[in-house]
Short mmCIF file of C-alpha atoms in Angstrom, two decimals:
data_model
loop_
_atom_site.label_atom_id
_atom_site.label_comp_id
_atom_site.label_asym_id
_atom_site.label_seq_id
_atom_site.Cartn_x
_atom_site.Cartn_y
_atom_site.Cartn_z
CA UNK A 380 92.55 136.46 120.54
CA UNK A 381 89.68 137.20 118.01
CA UNK A 382 86.65 138.24 119.51
CA UNK A 383 82.78 137.68 118.25
CA UNK A 384 81.28 140.86 116.35
CA UNK A 385 79.47 143.13 118.78
CA UNK A 386 76.48 144.41 117.43
CA UNK A 387 74.04 146.91 118.66
CA UNK A 388 76.00 148.80 121.14
CA UNK A 389 76.17 152.22 121.81
CA UNK A 390 77.19 154.76 124.59
CA UNK A 391 74.42 154.51 126.62
CA UNK A 392 72.76 152.86 129.58
CA UNK A 393 70.21 150.25 129.69
CA UNK A 394 71.52 147.38 127.89
CA UNK A 395 68.75 144.70 126.30
CA UNK A 396 68.88 141.48 126.87
CA UNK A 397 70.45 140.35 123.30
CA UNK A 398 73.41 142.89 124.56
CA UNK A 399 73.51 141.47 127.62
CA UNK A 400 74.05 137.85 126.16
CA UNK A 401 76.67 139.19 124.05
CA UNK A 402 78.54 140.73 126.71
CA UNK A 403 78.81 138.14 128.62
CA UNK A 404 80.05 135.79 126.16
CA UNK A 405 82.74 138.18 125.36
CA UNK A 406 83.48 138.98 128.83
CA UNK A 407 83.60 135.23 129.99
CA UNK A 408 85.80 134.08 127.52
CA UNK A 409 88.50 136.10 128.63
CA UNK A 410 87.79 135.62 132.24
CA UNK A 411 90.84 132.79 133.26
CA UNK A 412 90.86 130.55 135.90
CA UNK A 413 93.25 132.69 137.79
CA UNK A 414 91.56 135.95 137.42
CA UNK A 415 87.72 134.89 137.62
CA UNK A 416 87.57 133.82 141.58
CA UNK A 417 88.47 137.36 142.66
CA UNK A 418 85.83 138.90 141.28
CA UNK A 419 82.97 138.67 143.66
CA UNK A 420 81.67 142.24 143.69
CA UNK A 421 80.49 145.20 141.38
CA UNK A 422 83.85 147.64 142.46
CA UNK A 423 86.46 144.20 141.76
CA UNK A 424 84.52 144.05 138.29
CA UNK A 425 84.76 147.36 138.06
CA UNK A 426 88.36 147.57 138.92
CA UNK A 427 89.18 144.28 136.12
CA UNK A 428 87.20 146.20 133.58
CA UNK A 429 89.45 149.17 133.82
CA UNK A 430 92.07 147.20 133.69
CA UNK A 431 90.97 145.30 130.61
CA UNK A 432 88.66 147.30 128.45
CA UNK A 433 91.06 147.82 125.95
CA UNK A 434 90.60 144.14 125.15
CA UNK A 435 87.65 144.92 124.00
CA UNK A 436 87.27 147.21 121.33
CA UNK A 437 83.96 146.64 119.86
CA UNK A 438 82.27 146.86 123.73
CA UNK A 439 81.38 150.86 124.40
CA UNK A 440 79.92 150.77 127.97
CA UNK A 441 78.94 153.47 129.89
CA UNK A 442 80.18 153.15 133.54
CA UNK A 443 76.62 152.99 134.79
CA UNK A 444 76.67 149.62 132.47
CA UNK A 445 79.29 148.18 134.63
CA UNK A 446 77.03 146.86 137.38
CA UNK A 447 74.60 145.65 135.47
CA UNK A 448 77.00 143.34 133.60
CA UNK A 449 78.52 141.93 136.75
CA UNK A 450 75.06 140.97 137.75
CA UNK A 451 74.45 139.52 134.78
CA UNK A 452 77.45 137.61 134.27
CA UNK A 453 76.68 134.49 136.18
CA UNK A 454 79.96 133.41 137.06
CA UNK A 455 80.05 129.74 137.42
CA UNK A 456 82.83 127.72 137.34
CA UNK A 457 82.49 124.40 135.54
CA UNK A 458 84.75 121.64 135.82
CA UNK A 459 88.15 122.82 136.84
CA UNK A 460 87.35 126.09 136.81
CA UNK A 461 89.04 126.59 133.43
CA UNK A 462 85.63 127.48 131.36
CA UNK A 463 82.61 128.62 132.66
CA UNK A 464 78.69 127.96 132.26
CA UNK A 465 76.75 130.64 130.75
CA UNK A 466 72.93 129.94 131.32
CA UNK A 467 70.56 132.70 129.29
CA UNK A 468 67.97 132.27 126.88
CA UNK A 469 66.38 135.09 124.85
CA UNK A 470 62.97 135.52 124.88
CA UNK A 471 62.24 135.60 120.71
CA UNK A 472 63.87 133.83 118.24
CA UNK A 473 65.25 135.83 115.18
CA UNK A 474 61.56 136.57 113.52
CA UNK A 475 60.42 137.58 116.68
CA UNK A 476 58.39 134.21 117.85
CA UNK A 477 58.46 133.65 121.46
CA UNK A 478 60.50 130.92 122.98
CA UNK A 479 59.58 128.40 125.73
CA UNK A 480 60.99 130.66 128.63
CA UNK A 481 59.79 131.78 131.88
CA UNK A 482 58.65 134.88 130.84
CA UNK A 483 56.89 133.95 127.71
CA UNK A 484 55.09 131.26 130.08
CA UNK A 485 54.03 134.13 132.30
CA UNK A 486 53.16 136.07 128.94
CA UNK A 487 50.73 133.62 127.24
CA UNK A 488 49.55 132.03 130.46
CA UNK A 489 47.48 135.42 131.25
CA UNK A 490 46.27 136.10 127.89
CA UNK A 491 42.55 135.08 128.75
CA UNK A 492 39.25 136.56 128.08
CA UNK A 493 39.99 139.25 125.63
CA UNK A 494 41.07 139.15 121.42
CA UNK A 495 43.27 141.68 122.25
CA UNK A 496 45.18 142.87 124.85
CA UNK A 497 48.36 144.22 126.41
CA UNK A 498 50.30 142.31 128.52
CA UNK A 499 52.56 143.23 131.44
CA UNK A 500 54.63 140.73 133.69
CA UNK A 501 56.29 141.71 136.69
CA UNK A 502 58.12 139.05 138.27
CA UNK A 503 61.35 138.52 140.37
CA UNK A 504 63.06 136.80 137.53
CA UNK A 505 63.03 134.15 135.32
CA UNK A 506 65.75 133.18 133.06
CA UNK A 507 67.09 137.26 132.80
CA UNK A 508 64.02 139.10 132.33
CA UNK A 509 62.17 140.44 134.83
CA UNK A 510 59.45 142.60 133.51
CA UNK A 511 58.09 141.74 130.05
CA UNK A 512 55.60 144.04 127.83
CA UNK A 513 53.99 142.80 125.12
CA UNK A 514 50.82 142.87 122.97
CA UNK A 515 48.46 139.79 122.27
CA UNK A 516 46.05 139.46 119.11
CA UNK A 517 44.49 136.48 118.41
CA UNK A 518 46.65 133.87 118.03
CA UNK A 519 49.94 136.10 118.41
CA UNK A 520 52.26 137.76 120.99
CA UNK A 521 54.65 140.36 120.42
CA UNK A 522 57.12 141.48 122.27
CA UNK A 523 57.54 145.18 122.88
CA UNK A 524 60.48 145.38 125.61
CA UNK A 525 61.72 143.90 128.67
CA UNK A 526 63.56 144.71 131.70
CA UNK A 527 66.51 142.38 132.53
CA UNK A 528 68.25 141.47 135.60
CA UNK A 529 69.22 142.78 137.95
CA UNK A 530 66.61 145.42 137.90
CA UNK A 531 63.50 143.74 139.26
CA UNK A 532 60.23 144.98 141.01
CA UNK A 533 60.15 141.21 142.38
CA UNK A 534 63.28 141.57 143.96
CA UNK A 535 62.97 145.29 145.17
CA UNK A 536 60.33 144.00 146.85
CA UNK A 537 61.29 140.95 148.29
CA UNK A 538 64.14 142.44 149.51
CA UNK A 539 62.41 144.88 152.12
CA UNK A 540 60.49 142.01 152.79
CA UNK A 541 63.60 140.42 153.97
CA UNK A 542 64.89 143.45 155.66
CA UNK A 543 61.01 143.39 157.51
CA UNK A 544 61.88 139.89 158.98
CA UNK A 545 59.75 137.94 156.37
CA UNK A 546 60.62 134.63 154.50
CA UNK A 547 61.60 135.77 150.99
CA UNK A 548 59.73 134.36 148.10
CA UNK A 549 56.69 133.30 151.24
CA UNK A 550 56.18 136.34 153.32
CA UNK A 551 55.60 138.86 150.40
CA UNK A 552 51.77 138.99 151.08
CA UNK A 553 52.19 139.68 154.78
CA UNK A 554 54.20 142.95 153.95
CA UNK A 555 51.10 143.84 151.67
CA UNK A 556 48.72 142.89 154.65
CA UNK A 557 51.09 144.62 157.17
CA UNK A 558 50.86 148.49 154.87
CA UNK A 559 47.57 149.49 156.11
CA UNK A 560 48.96 149.73 159.21
CA UNK A 561 50.99 152.40 158.66
CA UNK A 562 51.89 155.64 156.91
CA UNK A 563 54.29 156.32 154.09
CA UNK A 564 56.91 158.15 156.45
CA UNK A 565 59.95 156.22 154.51
CA UNK A 566 58.50 156.72 151.11
CA UNK A 567 61.58 159.39 149.76
CA UNK A 568 64.01 156.87 151.45
CA UNK A 569 62.57 153.83 149.38
CA UNK A 570 62.39 155.93 146.16
CA UNK A 571 66.14 156.15 146.33
CA UNK A 572 66.29 152.06 145.84
CA UNK A 573 64.52 152.27 142.39
CA UNK A 574 64.27 154.76 139.63
CA UNK A 575 61.69 155.35 136.92
CA UNK A 576 63.34 155.41 133.42
CA UNK A 577 62.04 157.81 130.55
CA UNK A 578 61.19 154.60 128.15
CA UNK A 579 58.88 152.75 130.89
CA UNK A 580 61.36 150.59 132.83
CA UNK A 581 63.31 151.36 136.07
CA UNK A 582 66.69 150.86 137.69
CA UNK A 583 67.73 150.01 140.67
CA UNK A 584 70.38 151.55 142.72
CA UNK A 585 72.46 148.00 143.21
CA UNK A 586 74.36 149.86 146.31
CA UNK A 587 71.67 148.81 148.36
CA UNK A 588 70.89 145.40 147.47
CA UNK A 589 72.95 142.12 147.32
CA UNK A 590 70.92 139.29 145.32
CA UNK A 591 73.34 136.67 146.08
CA UNK A 592 72.41 136.29 149.87
CA UNK A 593 68.67 135.10 150.29
CA UNK A 594 68.67 135.49 153.85
CA UNK A 595 70.20 139.22 153.34
CA UNK A 596 69.35 140.60 150.38
CA UNK A 597 70.30 144.18 151.28
CA UNK A 598 73.22 145.63 152.01
CA UNK A 599 74.37 148.03 155.21
CA UNK A 600 73.99 150.97 152.93
CA UNK A 601 70.17 150.00 152.99
CA UNK A 602 70.31 149.51 156.79
CA UNK A 603 71.87 153.46 157.02
CA UNK A 604 69.26 155.01 154.62
CA UNK A 605 66.28 153.76 156.72
CA UNK A 606 67.96 154.23 160.50
CA UNK A 607 66.22 151.37 161.49
CA UNK A 608 67.75 148.14 162.48
CA UNK A 609 66.09 145.55 160.38
CA UNK A 610 63.45 143.26 162.18
CA UNK A 611 64.45 139.93 163.51
CA UNK A 612 62.06 137.12 162.38
CA UNK A 613 59.19 136.62 164.56
CA UNK A 614 59.85 139.51 166.96
CA UNK A 615 57.54 142.19 167.43
CA UNK A 616 55.99 143.92 164.98
CA UNK A 617 56.37 147.96 166.25
CA UNK A 618 55.23 150.66 164.27
CA UNK A 619 58.20 151.50 162.33
CA UNK A 620 58.23 148.40 160.39
CA UNK A 621 54.39 149.06 159.60
CA UNK A 622 55.50 152.30 157.93
CA UNK A 623 58.34 150.76 155.81
CA UNK A 624 55.51 148.32 154.46
CA UNK A 625 53.37 150.99 153.70
CA UNK A 626 56.19 153.34 151.83
CA UNK A 627 57.20 150.55 150.01
CA UNK A 628 53.61 149.58 148.66
CA UNK A 629 53.35 153.02 147.35
CA UNK A 630 56.49 153.16 145.56
CA UNK A 631 55.91 149.67 144.39
CA UNK A 632 51.98 151.19 142.71
CA UNK A 633 54.09 154.06 141.52
CA UNK A 634 56.14 151.75 139.62
CA UNK A 635 53.41 149.60 137.99
CA UNK A 636 51.37 152.52 137.12
CA UNK A 637 54.56 154.34 135.45
CA UNK A 638 54.85 150.54 133.88
CA UNK A 639 51.17 150.52 132.52
CA UNK A 640 51.67 153.92 131.35
CA UNK A 641 54.22 153.53 129.07
CA UNK A 642 52.61 149.94 127.73
CA UNK A 643 49.36 151.89 127.03
CA UNK A 644 51.24 154.46 125.07
CA UNK A 645 52.71 151.22 122.85
CA UNK A 646 49.42 149.48 122.73
CA UNK A 647 46.35 150.20 120.95
CA UNK A 648 44.00 148.23 123.37
CA UNK A 649 41.67 149.42 126.44
CA UNK A 650 42.61 145.67 127.88
CA UNK A 651 45.42 144.63 129.98
CA UNK A 652 46.61 141.31 131.55
CA UNK A 653 48.90 140.92 134.18
CA UNK A 654 51.19 138.30 135.53
CA UNK A 655 54.25 137.43 137.32
CA UNK A 656 54.50 137.63 141.50
CA UNK A 657 53.87 140.76 141.50
CA UNK A 658 50.91 140.70 139.77
CA UNK A 659 49.59 138.87 143.09
CA UNK A 660 49.42 142.35 144.91
CA UNK A 661 46.13 142.94 144.74
CA UNK A 662 46.36 146.16 146.66
CA UNK A 663 48.47 147.41 143.72
CA UNK A 664 46.08 145.98 141.06
CA UNK A 665 43.43 148.25 142.16
CA UNK A 666 45.43 150.94 142.10
CA UNK A 667 46.08 150.41 138.37
CA UNK A 668 42.62 150.04 136.97
CA UNK A 669 41.50 153.01 139.08
CA UNK A 670 44.44 155.80 138.23
CA UNK A 671 45.89 153.55 135.00
CA UNK A 672 45.13 154.42 131.42
CA UNK A 673 43.08 150.69 131.10
CA UNK A 674 39.70 150.22 130.92
CA UNK A 675 39.67 146.40 131.78
CA UNK A 676 42.15 144.35 133.90
CA UNK A 677 42.86 140.18 133.96
CA UNK A 678 44.86 139.28 136.51
CA UNK A 679 45.88 135.55 136.17
CA UNK A 680 44.54 134.00 139.03
CA UNK A 681 47.94 131.89 139.70
CA UNK A 682 50.05 134.81 138.62
CA UNK A 683 53.28 133.42 140.36
CA UNK A 684 55.52 130.70 139.04
CA UNK A 685 52.82 127.83 139.68
CA UNK A 686 50.84 129.53 137.00
CA UNK A 687 53.43 129.04 134.35
CA UNK A 688 52.12 125.61 134.23
CA UNK A 689 48.74 127.60 131.85
CA UNK A 690 51.47 129.16 129.59
CA UNK A 691 53.58 126.19 128.95
CA UNK A 692 50.71 124.29 128.14
CA UNK A 693 49.12 127.43 125.82
CA UNK A 694 52.60 128.09 124.01
CA UNK A 695 53.25 124.30 123.44
CA UNK A 696 48.96 124.21 122.01
CA UNK A 697 49.68 127.24 119.46
CA UNK A 698 52.73 125.80 118.50
CA UNK A 699 51.52 122.07 117.71
CA UNK A 700 48.47 123.36 116.41
CA UNK A 701 48.95 127.22 115.10
CA UNK A 702 45.87 128.08 116.91
CA UNK A 703 45.10 129.93 120.54
CA UNK A 704 44.27 128.28 123.29
CA UNK A 705 41.08 130.19 124.33
CA UNK A 706 39.72 133.58 124.00
CA UNK A 707 37.12 133.04 126.55
CA UNK A 708 36.53 134.54 129.93
CA UNK A 709 37.78 132.35 132.82
CA UNK A 710 34.73 132.38 134.87
CA UNK A 711 35.43 131.18 137.79
CA UNK A 712 39.05 129.71 139.49
CA UNK A 713 37.49 126.51 141.26
CA UNK A 714 39.32 124.24 138.54
CA UNK A 715 40.78 121.69 141.66
CA UNK A 716 39.46 118.71 142.85
CA UNK A 717 36.59 118.49 144.68
CA UNK A 718 35.35 115.79 147.44
CA UNK A 719 31.45 114.54 148.01
CA UNK A 720 30.06 114.64 151.26
CA UNK A 721 29.19 110.96 151.16
CA UNK A 722 33.06 110.09 150.55
CA UNK A 723 33.96 112.68 153.42
CA UNK A 724 31.10 111.25 155.98
CA UNK A 725 32.88 107.36 155.11
CA UNK A 726 36.20 108.39 155.34
CA UNK A 727 35.31 110.54 158.96
CA UNK A 728 33.53 106.75 159.82
CA UNK A 729 36.31 104.68 159.28
CA UNK A 730 38.76 106.93 161.16
CA UNK A 731 36.32 107.02 163.60
CA UNK A 732 36.46 110.82 163.89
CA UNK A 733 33.33 112.62 166.01
CA UNK A 734 31.64 114.98 163.28
CA UNK A 735 28.31 116.80 162.92
CA UNK A 736 26.57 115.80 159.95
CA UNK A 737 25.07 118.88 158.30
CA UNK A 738 24.28 116.94 154.64
CA UNK A 739 20.80 118.63 153.07
CA UNK A 740 20.92 121.01 155.89
CA UNK A 741 23.04 123.86 154.43
CA UNK A 742 20.93 126.56 156.68
CA UNK A 743 22.22 124.64 160.08
CA UNK A 744 25.56 124.57 158.97
CA UNK A 745 25.71 128.20 158.41
CA UNK A 746 23.86 128.54 161.76
CA UNK A 747 26.67 126.36 163.40
CA UNK A 748 29.48 128.23 161.79
CA UNK A 749 28.32 131.94 162.55
CA UNK A 750 27.84 130.27 166.33
CA UNK A 751 31.58 129.20 166.31
CA UNK A 752 32.72 132.46 164.89
CA UNK A 753 30.70 134.38 167.34
CA UNK A 754 32.73 132.50 170.07
CA UNK A 755 35.98 133.27 169.03
CA UNK A 756 36.04 129.99 166.88
CA UNK A 757 38.90 129.75 164.00
CA UNK A 758 37.16 127.93 161.14
CA UNK A 759 38.14 125.63 158.38
CA UNK A 760 36.41 126.09 155.72
CA UNK A 761 36.33 123.30 152.91
CA UNK A 762 33.58 123.46 150.10
CA UNK A 763 33.56 122.44 146.80
CA UNK A 764 36.54 122.42 144.10
CA UNK A 765 39.74 123.68 144.92
CA UNK A 766 40.87 127.44 143.81
CA UNK A 767 43.64 127.52 141.25
CA UNK A 768 46.01 130.06 142.71
CA UNK A 769 47.19 130.93 146.31
CA UNK A 770 44.08 133.05 147.09
CA UNK A 771 41.20 131.69 149.60
CA UNK A 772 38.36 132.55 147.66
CA UNK A 773 35.56 130.42 149.77
CA UNK A 774 36.67 127.09 149.10
CA UNK A 775 39.41 126.67 151.32
CA UNK A 776 39.48 129.27 153.24
CA UNK A 777 40.35 129.90 157.19
CA UNK A 778 37.48 131.89 158.91
CA UNK A 779 37.51 134.16 161.60
CA UNK A 780 35.36 136.79 163.63
CA UNK A 781 37.31 140.46 162.46
CA UNK A 782 35.54 142.13 165.15
CA UNK A 783 37.55 140.26 167.69
CA UNK A 784 40.68 142.21 169.16
CA UNK A 785 42.92 139.08 169.91
CA UNK A 786 42.14 137.11 166.75
CA UNK A 787 44.77 138.44 165.00
CA UNK A 788 47.02 136.72 167.63
#
């Protein structure tokens, strides 16, 4: 059978996004209805590849690339299974302009406040890119490089979140909050899971991960490595899990510093913009600014996937007008809906709910709130316009007395 011409391949590790796309097409075009269902693990794929490698004279891969390819294949039966659906989109077109992809929306949506800035996105996974390195100048963003699935700093962090008994894509902030209570006693073990590469990228050891299972994103090999049973959700948080969280946080920060140092070497700007779910780790961001090579840091307040709406709108605006959306600084994040005190009072009256009325008496309101906090009460604080992004910044906040040792429970 005739095969597409393969370009850009060499005997090296670390396939680019374009190479992965070409390889997937080439390999999937030869996976028959009978063969494909038997390929469910990297080992089975490697066995199939070893047998059928001669079918692909233009595709030269190191053995270490085989695991990458397996997790990038996305083998999805379509119809009766005789054909396969390939879902992947390059980040840029043939002349380097950004295409409307998940990664591009993160890149464009965080270029705020600087005429020129380096941009780093650190995510779980969009289409295929998990981290993107770029430079933004005026109305243009040029992609420098990408890291492709399955190498993902976001999924790396989520896997340990899962191991610690928290919900994936929901409990990562709890792991960040748990870390200060621990010591980095497991940092050496955690470092075995993710390896920094010389080109500013990183590689996961996929023997420890299984990203096909949201409820168990790790393998038994990780359990053996840590020597600690995975925590049962909602069970007691013993000290060892705080130590694992601290170790994870340290390794995450080291990888982020590795990435920003690479980005600084390839850009001539003191400014850095970050987005992606990992960029919501404010503890890591502090270390990036303190120890990293950039003088100024902006993190999009809705850095996770919810914030891609900004990038989508900005990219559409640039496409239509040829101009950048804005270079102005974001002065605050109170961009959501707000409600008039009189309207709230009217609603409470209509619902016949008892309430103390502090309209026109802000000092009395503060005194009442502090008295309640001192008495061990928990306050739901609702004031002004809602914050944009997942962080409570004084508009929609839960307040409690940190001096009360029982308050956390």
